[in-house]
Amino acid sequence: MPSARRSGLQTQVLNLYRQCFRAARQKPKENRPHFYAFIRREFRAHDIRRTDFATIEYMLRRGQRQLETYSSPSIQDIHL
């Protein structure tokens, strides 16, 4: 069964999600579950319509900035 084709925005969102989890794997092992929960919560927190392109693009930019911040080696843990 062939996989469904994704739009460019859908691909960007999935790539950001994956990048977030890759960055979380660079954190101390005991703190990773905190990062994983935070990532999932952030991605699920917003009920955005698929056709609301402006909001999706804004959230992608915001998520990219958060990823840059939390990827910093000085950030060792995150609390919900």
PDB file of C-alpha atoms in Angstrom:
ATOM      1  CA  MET A   1       0.000   0.000   0.000  1.00  0.00           C
ATOM      2  CA  PRO A   2       1.575   3.300  -1.058  1.00  0.00           C
ATOM      3  CA  SER A   3       1.929   5.997   1.562  1.00  0.00           C
ATOM      4  CA  ALA A   4      -0.269   9.059   1.337  1.00  0.00           C
ATOM      5  CA  ARG A   5       1.282  12.118  -0.219  1.00  0.00           C
ATOM      6  CA  ARG A   6       1.837  14.973   2.163  1.00  0.00           C
ATOM      7  CA  SER A   7       1.722  18.679   1.489  1.00  0.00           C
ATOM      8  CA  GLY A   8       4.840  20.766   2.007  1.00  0.00           C
ATOM      9  CA  LEU A   9       3.501  22.125   5.298  1.00  0.00           C
ATOM     10  CA  GLN A  10       2.648  18.656   6.594  1.00  0.00           C
ATOM     11  CA  THR A  11       6.177  17.540   5.788  1.00  0.00           C
ATOM     12  CA  GLN A  12       7.626  20.564   7.588  1.00  0.00           C
ATOM     13  CA  VAL A  13       5.547  19.879  10.692  1.00  0.00           C
ATOM     14  CA  LEU A  14       6.616  16.226  10.761  1.00  0.00           C
ATOM     15  CA  ASN A  15      10.254  17.198  10.252  1.00  0.00           C
ATOM     16  CA  LEU A  16      10.075  19.671  13.142  1.00  0.00           C
ATOM     17  CA  TYR A  17       8.494  16.979  15.350  1.00  0.00           C
ATOM     18  CA  ARG A  18      11.314  14.562  14.510  1.00  0.00           C
ATOM     19  CA  GLN A  19      13.991  17.226  15.073  1.00  0.00           C
ATOM     20  CA  CYS A  20      12.544  17.941  18.501  1.00  0.00           C
ATOM     21  CA  PHE A  21      12.795  14.287  19.514  1.00  0.00           C
ATOM     22  CA  ARG A  22      16.333  14.037  18.130  1.00  0.00           C
ATOM     23  CA  ALA A  23      17.334  17.082  20.187  1.00  0.00           C
ATOM     24  CA  ALA A  24      15.727  15.536  23.281  1.00  0.00           C
ATOM     25  CA  ARG A  25      17.921  12.466  22.843  1.00  0.00           C
ATOM     26  CA  GLN A  26      20.947  14.715  23.443  1.00  0.00           C
ATOM     27  CA  LYS A  27      19.738  15.541  26.953  1.00  0.00           C
ATOM     28  CA  PRO A  28      20.624  13.565  30.102  1.00  0.00           C
ATOM     29  CA  LYS A  29      18.904  10.193  30.081  1.00  0.00           C
ATOM     30  CA  GLU A  30      16.961  10.814  33.301  1.00  0.00           C
ATOM     31  CA  ASN A  31      15.498  14.072  31.903  1.00  0.00           C
ATOM     32  CA  ARG A  32      14.476  12.834  28.464  1.00  0.00           C
ATOM     33  CA  PRO A  33      10.934  11.810  29.515  1.00  0.00           C
ATOM     34  CA  HIS A  34      10.336  15.436  30.583  1.00  0.00           C
ATOM     35  CA  PHE A  35      11.356  16.658  27.129  1.00  0.00           C
ATOM     36  CA  TYR A  36       9.307  13.974  25.356  1.00  0.00           C
ATOM     37  CA  ALA A  37       6.185  14.902  27.338  1.00  0.00           C
ATOM     38  CA  PHE A  38       6.769  18.605  26.679  1.00  0.00           C
ATOM     39  CA  ILE A  39       7.141  18.033  22.925  1.00  0.00           C
ATOM     40  CA  ARG A  40       3.972  15.959  22.713  1.00  0.00           C
ATOM     41  CA  ARG A  41       2.024  18.461  24.787  1.00  0.00           C
ATOM     42  CA  GLU A  42       3.158  21.395  22.647  1.00  0.00           C
ATOM     43  CA  PHE A  43       2.227  19.671  19.396  1.00  0.00           C
ATOM     44  CA  ARG A  44      -1.189  18.594  20.688  1.00  0.00           C
ATOM     45  CA  ALA A  45      -2.041  21.829  22.490  1.00  0.00           C
ATOM     46  CA  HIS A  46      -3.221  23.671  19.406  1.00  0.00           C
ATOM     47  CA  ASP A  47      -6.348  22.778  17.494  1.00  0.00           C
ATOM     48  CA  ILE A  48      -5.480  24.295  14.126  1.00  0.00           C
ATOM     49  CA  ARG A  49      -7.488  23.675  10.981  1.00  0.00           C
ATOM     50  CA  ARG A  50      -5.517  22.108   8.146  1.00  0.00           C
ATOM     51  CA  THR A  51      -6.461  25.026   5.901  1.00  0.00           C
ATOM     52  CA  ASP A  52      -5.252  27.723   8.318  1.00  0.00           C
ATOM     53  CA  PHE A  53      -1.904  28.127   6.562  1.00  0.00           C
ATOM     54  CA  ALA A  54      -0.923  31.412   8.204  1.00  0.00           C
ATOM     55  CA  THR A  55      -1.298  29.952  11.705  1.00  0.00           C
ATOM     56  CA  ILE A  56       0.519  26.748  10.742  1.00  0.00           C
ATOM     57  CA  GLU A  57       3.426  28.742   9.310  1.00  0.00           C
ATOM     58  CA  TYR A  58       3.529  30.926  12.413  1.00  0.00           C
ATOM     59  CA  MET A  59       3.540  27.881  14.694  1.00  0.00           C
ATOM     60  CA  LEU A  60       6.323  26.300  12.632  1.00  0.00           C
ATOM     61  CA  ARG A  61       8.473  29.423  13.067  1.00  0.00           C
ATOM     62  CA  ARG A  62       7.680  29.508  16.787  1.00  0.00           C
ATOM     63  CA  GLY A  63       8.481  25.807  17.144  1.00  0.00           C
ATOM     64  CA  GLN A  64      11.777  26.276  15.303  1.00  0.00           C
ATOM     65  CA  ARG A  65      12.774  29.050  17.735  1.00  0.00           C
ATOM     66  CA  GLN A  66      11.812  26.871  20.719  1.00  0.00           C
ATOM     67  CA  LEU A  67      13.838  23.998  19.282  1.00  0.00           C
ATOM     68  CA  GLU A  68      16.891  26.245  18.964  1.00  0.00           C
ATOM     69  CA  THR A  69      16.472  27.390  22.559  1.00  0.00           C
ATOM     70  CA  TYR A  70      15.936  23.948  24.075  1.00  0.00           C
ATOM     71  CA  SER A  71      18.700  22.382  21.970  1.00  0.00           C
ATOM     72  CA  SER A  72      21.248  24.475  23.826  1.00  0.00           C
ATOM     73  CA  PRO A  73      23.637  22.318  25.866  1.00  0.00           C
ATOM     74  CA  SER A  74      23.059  24.621  28.852  1.00  0.00           C
ATOM     75  CA  ILE A  75      19.400  23.489  29.037  1.00  0.00           C
ATOM     76  CA  GLN A  76      19.493  20.169  30.867  1.00  0.00           C
ATOM     77  CA  ASP A  77      15.879  19.747  31.999  1.00  0.00           C
ATOM     78  CA  ILE A  78      12.399  21.085  31.391  1.00  0.00           C
ATOM     79  CA  HIS A  79       9.508  21.038  33.802  1.00  0.00           C
ATOM     80  CA  LEU A  80       5.888  20.839  32.809  1.00  0.00           C
TER      81      LEU A  80
END
